[in-house]
Coordinates of N, CA and C in Angstrom, one line a residue:
K28 N 24.9 48.2 36.8 CA 23.9 48.4 35.6 C 23.9 47.2 34.4
L29 N 22.9 46.8 34.0 CA 22.9 45.6 33.2 C 23.3 46.0 31.8
S30 N 24.0 45.1 31.1 CA 23.8 45.7 29.6 C 23.3 44.3 28.7
I31 N 22.5 44.7 27.7 CA 21.8 43.8 26.9 C 22.2 43.9 25.5
L32 N 22.3 42.7 24.7 CA 22.3 42.9 23.1 C 21.4 42.3 22.5
D33 N 20.8 42.6 21.4 CA 20.0 41.7 20.5 C 20.6 41.7 19.3
I34 N 21.2 40.4 18.8 CA 21.5 40.1 17.6 C 20.6 39.9 16.3
G35 N 20.9 40.6 15.3 CA 20.1 40.3 14.0 C 19.0 40.9 14.5
S36 N 18.9 42.3 14.7 CA 17.8 43.2 15.3 C 16.8 43.5 14.3
K37 N 17.2 43.4 13.2 CA 16.4 43.6 11.7 C 16.0 45.0 12.0
N38 N 14.5 45.6 12.1 CA 13.9 46.9 12.5 C 13.5 46.7 13.8
W39 N 13.8 45.9 14.4 CA 13.5 46.0 16.2 C 12.0 46.2 16.6
E40 N 11.2 45.8 15.7 CA 9.8 46.0 16.0 C 9.2 45.6 17.2
Y41 N 10.2 44.8 17.9 CA 9.9 44.0 19.0 C 10.4 44.5 20.4
V42 N 11.4 45.7 20.0 CA 12.1 46.4 21.2 C 11.4 46.5 22.6
K43 N 10.1 47.0 22.3 CA 9.4 47.4 23.5 C 9.2 46.2 24.4
G44 N 9.0 45.1 23.6 CA 9.1 43.9 24.7 C 10.0 43.4 25.3
E45 N 11.5 43.8 24.8 CA 12.5 43.6 25.5 C 12.6 44.3 26.5
Y46 N 12.6 45.9 26.2 CA 12.9 46.9 27.2 C 12.0 46.8 28.2
Y47 N 11.0 46.8 28.2 CA 9.6 46.4 29.2 C 10.2 45.3 29.8
F48 N 10.4 43.9 29.5 CA 10.9 42.7 30.3 C 12.1 43.0 31.3
F49 N 13.1 43.7 30.6 CA 14.5 43.8 31.6 C 14.2 45.0 32.5
N50 N 13.0 45.8 32.3 CA 12.7 46.9 32.9 C 12.3 46.6 33.9
T51 N 11.4 45.6 34.5 CA 10.5 45.1 35.4 C 11.5 44.6 36.5
F52 N 13.1 43.8 35.5 CA 14.3 43.5 37.0 C 15.3 44.7 37.3
S53 N 15.1 45.8 36.7 CA 16.2 46.9 36.4 C 15.8 48.2 36.1
D54 N 16.1 49.4 36.9 CA 15.7 50.8 35.8 C 17.4 51.1 35.4
N55 N 18.0 50.3 35.7 CA 19.7 50.8 35.1 C 20.1 49.9 34.1
F56 N 19.6 50.0 33.2 CA 20.5 48.9 31.8 C 20.5 50.1 30.5
M57 N 21.2 48.9 29.9 CA 21.6 49.5 28.3 C 21.2 48.3 27.7
L58 N 20.2 48.8 26.6 CA 20.0 47.7 25.7 C 20.3 48.1 24.1
N59 N 20.9 47.2 23.7 CA 21.6 47.7 22.4 C 21.0 46.3 21.2
G60 N 20.8 46.9 20.0 CA 20.6 46.0 19.1 C 21.3 46.1 18.1
I61 N 21.8 45.0 17.6 CA 22.9 45.3 16.3 C 22.1 44.3 15.1
E62 N 22.3 44.9 14.1 CA 21.9 44.4 12.5 C 22.9 44.8 11.6
L63 N 23.4 43.5 10.8 CA 24.2 43.9 9.4 C 23.4 44.4 8.4
D64 N 22.4 44.3 8.1 CA 21.6 44.9 6.8 C 20.5 45.7 7.4
A65 N 21.2 46.8 8.3 CA 20.3 47.9 8.5 C 19.9 49.0 7.1
Q66 N 20.4 48.8 6.3 CA 20.3 49.9 5.4 C 19.3 49.4 4.4
R67 N 18.9 47.8 4.3 CA 17.5 47.3 3.5 C 16.3 48.3 3.8
L68 N 15.7 48.5 2.5 CA 14.7 49.2 2.6 C 13.3 48.1 2.9
N69 N 12.5 48.7 3.5 CA 11.1 48.3 3.6 C 10.0 48.8 1.9
R70 N 9.0 48.1 2.2 CA 8.0 48.6 0.8 C 7.7 50.2 1.3
A71 N 7.9 50.8 2.3 CA 7.6 52.0 2.4 C 8.9 53.0 1.8
F72 N 9.8 52.2 1.7 CA 11.3 52.9 1.0 C 11.9 53.4 2.8
Y73 N 11.5 53.0 3.9 CA 12.5 53.4 5.0 C 13.1 52.1 5.1
S74 N 14.5 52.4 5.7 CA 15.6 51.6 6.1 C 15.0 51.0 7.4
R75 N 15.8 49.5 7.8 CA 15.5 49.0 8.8 C 16.2 50.0 9.9
F76 N 17.0 50.8 9.8 CA 18.0 51.7 10.6 C 16.6 52.8 11.0
E77 N 16.0 53.4 9.9 CA 15.0 54.5 10.7 C 13.7 53.8 11.1
V78 N 13.5 52.5 10.6 CA 12.4 52.1 11.6 C 12.8 51.9 13.0
A79 N 13.7 51.3 12.8 CA 14.4 51.0 14.4 C 14.2 52.5 15.2
K80 N 14.8 53.5 14.7 CA 14.9 54.8 15.6 C 13.5 54.9 15.8
F81 N 12.4 54.6 15.0 CA 11.2 55.2 15.3 C 10.9 54.5 16.7
Y82 N 10.8 53.1 16.4 CA 10.4 52.0 17.8 C 11.6 52.3 18.9
T83 N 12.5 53.1 19.2 CA 13.2 52.9 20.0 C 13.2 54.8 20.7
K84 N 12.6 55.5 20.1 CA 12.7 57.2 20.3 C 12.3 57.4 21.8
D85 N 11.1 56.6 22.3 CA 10.8 56.8 23.9 C 11.3 55.9 24.9
L86 N 12.2 55.1 24.3 CA 13.1 54.2 25.3 C 14.2 54.6 25.4
K87 N 14.6 55.0 26.9 CA 16.0 55.3 27.2 C 16.9 54.5 27.5
N88 N 18.0 54.5 27.2 CA 19.3 53.7 27.1 C 19.1 52.7 26.2
T89 N 18.6 52.7 24.8 CA 18.3 51.9 24.1 C 19.4 52.5 22.7
N90 N 20.2 51.6 21.9 CA 20.7 51.8 21.0 C 21.2 50.8 20.0
Y91 N 20.7 51.4 18.7 CA 20.4 50.3 17.3 C 22.0 50.7 16.8
I92 N 22.7 49.6 16.4 CA 23.5 49.7 15.9 C 23.9 48.9 14.9
F93 N 24.1 50.1 13.7 CA 24.4 49.3 12.3 C 25.6 48.8 12.1
G94 N 25.8 47.4 12.0 CA 27.5 46.8 12.0 C 27.3 45.2 11.9
D95 N 28.4 44.8 11.8 CA 28.9 43.5 12.1 C 28.8 43.0 13.2
F96 N 28.5 42.2 13.4 CA 28.1 41.5 14.7 C 29.6 40.9 15.4
L97 N 30.3 40.4 14.3 CA 31.9 39.8 14.4 C 32.6 40.7 14.9
K98 N 32.6 42.2 14.5 CA 33.4 43.1 14.9 C 33.1 43.9 15.9
H99 N 31.8 43.4 16.6 CA 31.5 44.2 17.7 C 32.2 43.5 19.0
N100 N 32.8 44.4 20.1 CA 33.4 43.7 21.0 C 33.1 44.2 22.1
Q101 N 32.0 44.5 22.5 CA 31.3 45.2 23.7 C 31.0 43.9 24.9
K102 N 31.1 43.6 26.2 CA 30.8 42.8 26.7 C 29.4 42.8 27.7
Y103 N 28.6 41.6 27.6 CA 27.4 41.9 28.2 C 26.9 41.0 28.9
D104 N 25.9 41.1 29.9 CA 25.0 40.4 31.0 C 24.3 39.4 29.9
Y105 N 23.3 40.0 29.5 CA 22.5 39.4 28.3 C 22.5 39.5 27.0
I106 N 22.4 38.3 26.1 CA 22.3 38.2 25.0 C 21.3 37.6 24.3
I107 N 20.5 38.3 23.4 CA 19.2 37.6 22.8 C 19.8 37.5 21.5
W108 N 19.3 36.2 21.1 CA 19.6 35.7 19.5 C 18.5 35.2 19.0
I109 N 17.6 35.7 18.3 CA 16.0 35.4 17.7 C 16.4 34.9 16.2
L110 N 16.5 33.6 15.9 CA 16.4 33.1 14.5 C 17.9 33.2 14.2
P111 N 18.8 32.9 14.5 CA 20.3 32.8 14.1 C 20.7 31.9 13.0
F112 N 21.2 32.4 11.8 CA 21.1 31.5 10.5 C 22.4 30.7 11.0
I113 N 21.9 29.4 11.4 CA 22.6 28.2 11.4 C 22.5 27.3 10.1
I114 N 21.4 27.4 9.1 CA 21.2 27.1 8.2 C 21.7 27.8 7.1
E115 N 21.7 27.3 5.7 CA 22.6 28.3 4.8 C 21.5 29.1 4.1
Y116 N 20.4 27.8 3.7 CA 19.3 28.4 3.0 C 18.7 29.7 3.5
P117 N 17.8 29.6 5.0 CA 17.4 31.1 5.4 C 18.3 32.5 5.0
L118 N 19.9 32.2 5.5 CA 20.6 33.8 5.0 C 20.6 33.9 3.8
V119 N 20.4 32.8 2.8 CA 20.5 33.4 1.5 C 19.0 33.8 0.8
K120 N 18.1 33.3 1.2 CA 16.8 33.6 1.4 C 16.6 35.0 1.8
W121 N 17.2 35.3 3.1 CA 17.0 36.6 3.8 C 17.5 37.6 2.5
G122 N 18.6 37.3 1.5 CA 19.5 38.1 0.6 C 20.5 38.5 1.4
L123 N 21.2 37.9 2.5 CA 22.5 37.7 2.9 C 23.6 37.2 1.7
P124 N 24.7 37.4 1.3 CA 25.7 36.9 0.7 C 26.3 35.5 1.7
L125 N 26.6 34.3 1.2 CA 27.3 33.2 2.0 C 28.4 33.6 2.6
K126 N 28.9 34.7 2.6 CA 30.3 35.0 3.0 C 29.9 35.5 4.6
Y127 N 28.6 35.5 4.8 CA 28.2 35.6 6.4 C 27.6 34.7 7.1
F128 N 27.6 33.5 6.3 CA 27.3 32.3 6.9 C 28.7 31.8 7.8
K129 N 28.6 31.7 9.3 CA 29.4 31.7 10.2 C 29.0 31.3 11.4
P130 N 27.9 30.3 11.4 CA 27.4 29.6 12.7 C 28.2 29.3 13.7
D131 N 29.5 28.6 13.7 CA 30.2 28.4 14.8 C 30.9 29.6 15.0
E132 N 31.5 30.5 14.2 CA 32.3 31.8 14.6 C 31.2 32.8 15.4
M133 N 30.1 33.0 14.6 CA 29.0 33.6 15.4 C 28.5 33.4 17.1
L134 N 28.5 32.1 17.2 CA 27.9 31.5 18.5 C 29.3 31.7 19.5
S135 N 30.4 31.2 19.0 CA 31.8 31.4 19.6 C 31.8 32.5 20.0
H136 N 31.5 33.7 19.3 CA 32.1 35.4 19.6 C 30.7 36.0 20.5
A137 N 29.9 35.3 20.5 CA 28.1 35.8 21.0 C 29.0 35.2 22.5
Y138 N 29.0 34.1 22.8 CA 29.3 33.6 24.1 C 30.8 34.3 24.5
N139 N 31.5 34.5 23.8 CA 32.8 35.4 24.3 C 32.5 36.6 25.0
L140 N 31.4 37.0 24.6 CA 31.0 38.6 24.7 C 30.3 38.6 26.1
L141 N 30.2 37.4 26.4 CA 29.1 37.3 27.7 C 30.4 37.7 28.8
N142 N 29.7 38.6 29.9 CA 30.5 38.7 31.0 C 30.2 37.1 31.7
D143 N 30.9 37.1 32.8 CA 30.9 35.7 33.9 C 29.3 36.1 34.3
K144 N 29.0 34.7 34.6 CA 27.5 34.2 34.7 C 26.4 35.1 33.8
G145 N 27.0 35.2 32.5 CA 26.1 36.1 31.5 C 25.1 34.9 30.8
E146 N 24.2 35.3 30.2 CA 23.3 34.4 29.7 C 22.8 34.8 27.9
L147 N 23.1 33.7 27.4 CA 22.5 34.2 25.9 C 21.3 33.0 25.6
L148 N 20.4 33.8 25.3 CA 19.3 33.1 25.1 C 19.1 33.3 23.4
I149 N 18.8 31.9 23.0 CA 18.8 31.7 21.9 C 17.3 30.7 21.2
I150 N 16.8 31.6 20.0 CA 15.5 31.1 19.5 C 15.4 30.4 18.2
N151 N 15.1 29.2 18.2 CA 15.5 28.5 16.8 C 14.3 28.3 16.1
Q152 N 14.2 28.4 14.9 CA 13.1 28.0 14.2 C 12.9 26.6 13.4
G153 N 11.8 25.9 13.9 CA 12.0 24.5 13.5 C 12.8 23.6 14.3
E154 N 12.4 22.4 14.4 CA 13.3 21.1 15.0 C 14.5 20.7 14.4
K155 N 14.5 21.1 13.4 CA 15.8 20.8 12.5 C 17.1 21.8 13.1
E156 N 16.5 23.2 12.9 CA 17.5 24.2 13.4 C 17.8 23.9 15.1
Y157 N 16.7 23.7 15.9 CA 16.9 23.2 17.0 C 18.0 22.3 17.3
E158 N 18.1 21.3 16.4 CA 18.9 20.2 16.5 C 20.2 20.6 16.3
I159 N 20.5 21.2 15.1 CA 21.8 21.8 14.6 C 22.4 22.8 15.8
Q160 N 21.5 23.4 16.5 CA 21.9 24.5 17.6 C 22.4 23.7 18.6
K161 N 21.9 22.5 19.1 CA 22.2 21.8 20.2 C 23.6 21.3 19.7
E162 N 23.8 20.9 18.6 CA 25.1 20.3 18.3 C 26.6 21.5 18.4
L163 N 25.9 22.9 17.8 CA 26.9 23.9 17.9 C 26.8 24.3 19.1
N164 N 26.0 24.0 20.4 CA 26.1 24.7 21.9 C 27.3 23.4 22.3
L165 N 27.0 22.0 21.8 CA 28.4 21.3 22.7 C 29.5 21.7 22.3
K166 N 30.0 22.5 21.1 CA 31.2 22.8 20.8 C 31.8 23.5 22.0
L167 N 30.9 24.6 22.7 CA 31.4 25.8 23.5 C 31.7 25.2 24.8
N168 N 31.3 23.8 24.9 CA 31.8 23.1 26.2 C 31.2 24.4 27.7
A169 N 30.0 24.6 27.3 CA 29.1 25.5 28.4 C 28.2 24.9 29.1
S170 N 27.7 25.6 30.2 CA 26.5 25.3 30.7 C 25.4 25.6 29.6
V171 N 24.6 24.7 29.3 CA 23.1 24.8 28.1 C 21.9 24.1 28.9
Q172 N 20.9 25.4 29.1 CA 19.5 24.4 29.3 C 18.7 24.8 28.1
Y173 N 18.0 23.8 27.9 CA 17.1 23.5 26.9 C 15.7 23.7 27.2
Y174 N 14.8 24.5 26.4 CA 13.8 24.5 27.5 C 12.5 24.0 26.3
G175 N 13.5 23.6 24.8 CA 12.2 22.7 23.8 C 11.2 23.8 23.3
E176 N 10.1 23.2 22.9 CA 9.4 24.2 22.2 C 8.5 25.3 23.1
I177 N 8.7 26.5 22.4 CA 7.8 27.8 22.8 C 6.5 27.5 22.4
E178 N 5.3 27.8 23.4 CA 4.0 27.7 23.2 C 3.8 29.0 22.4
D179 N 3.1 28.7 21.1 CA 2.6 29.9 20.0 C 0.9 30.3 20.9
R180 N 1.1 30.9 21.3 CA -0.8 31.5 21.8 C -1.3 31.8 20.9
Y181 N -0.7 32.7 20.0 CA -1.5 34.0 19.4 C -1.3 33.0 17.3
N182 N -1.0 31.9 17.4 CA -0.7 31.6 15.9 C 0.4 32.6 15.0
L183 N 1.1 33.1 15.6 CA 2.2 33.8 14.6 C 2.9 33.7 14.0
F184 N 3.1 32.0 14.2 CA 4.4 31.9 13.5 C 4.1 30.4 12.5
I185 N 4.5 30.3 11.4 CA 4.3 29.4 10.2 C 5.1 27.7 11.1
N186 N 6.3 28.2 11.3 CA 7.4 27.0 12.1 C 7.3 27.1 13.9
K187 N 7.3 26.2 14.4 CA 7.6 25.8 15.6 C 8.9 26.6 16.1
R188 N 8.9 27.3 17.2 CA 9.7 27.8 17.7 C 10.3 27.3 19.3
Y189 N 11.8 27.0 19.1 CA 12.7 26.0 20.4 C 13.5 27.4 20.6
C190 N 13.9 26.9 21.9 CA 14.8 28.1 23.0 C 15.8 27.0 23.5
S191 N 16.7 27.8 23.7 CA 17.9 27.1 24.5 C 18.4 28.5 25.5
K192 N 19.4 28.0 26.3 CA 19.7 29.1 26.9 C 21.4 28.6 27.3
I193 N 22.4 29.6 27.0 CA 23.8 29.2 27.7 C 24.2 30.2 28.6
I194 N 24.8 29.8 29.7 CA 25.5 30.4 30.7 C 27.0 30.6 30.8
K195 N 27.8 31.5 30.8 CA 29.0 32.0 30.9 C 29.5 31.4 32.4
N196 N 30.3 30.6 32.6 CA 30.7 30.3 33.6 C 30.2 30.0 34.9
Y197 N 29.5 29.1 34.9 CA 28.2 28.8 35.7 C 28.6 27.7 36.6

């Protein structure tokens, strides 16, 4: 049974993509999403938690967790981390207090939550963040693969996206 975590899931509008991706490899997995700011309301006055529950309602073995990732201690085979806050400005712009700006601690915690041979996939926004991510990754003394820029076929993003993968005890 695979265990998967998405860090900073927001309203998890993309959960079906993650779900069907992993479903192609296994029919026995648990997919969790965790969000610190799950009570934030959208323009229609629905919380992220309520919206995430809508997106996950027909997906078996999915669980949206309202909580602080640094207090989460379950082990995983795969962790997905899209746009981590590794620069202060995006965190503040997002509306979170600076007390939550802990990129080194968050990355270390994510790595420690991986099972042996577990993989942490990180997507960064912009080349500057990608370079900072590389520096943070070096501190782990782990096996890291860098994939560079991700192709945006649909022109969805203002900033380019970059990908790296960390493998525990490879």
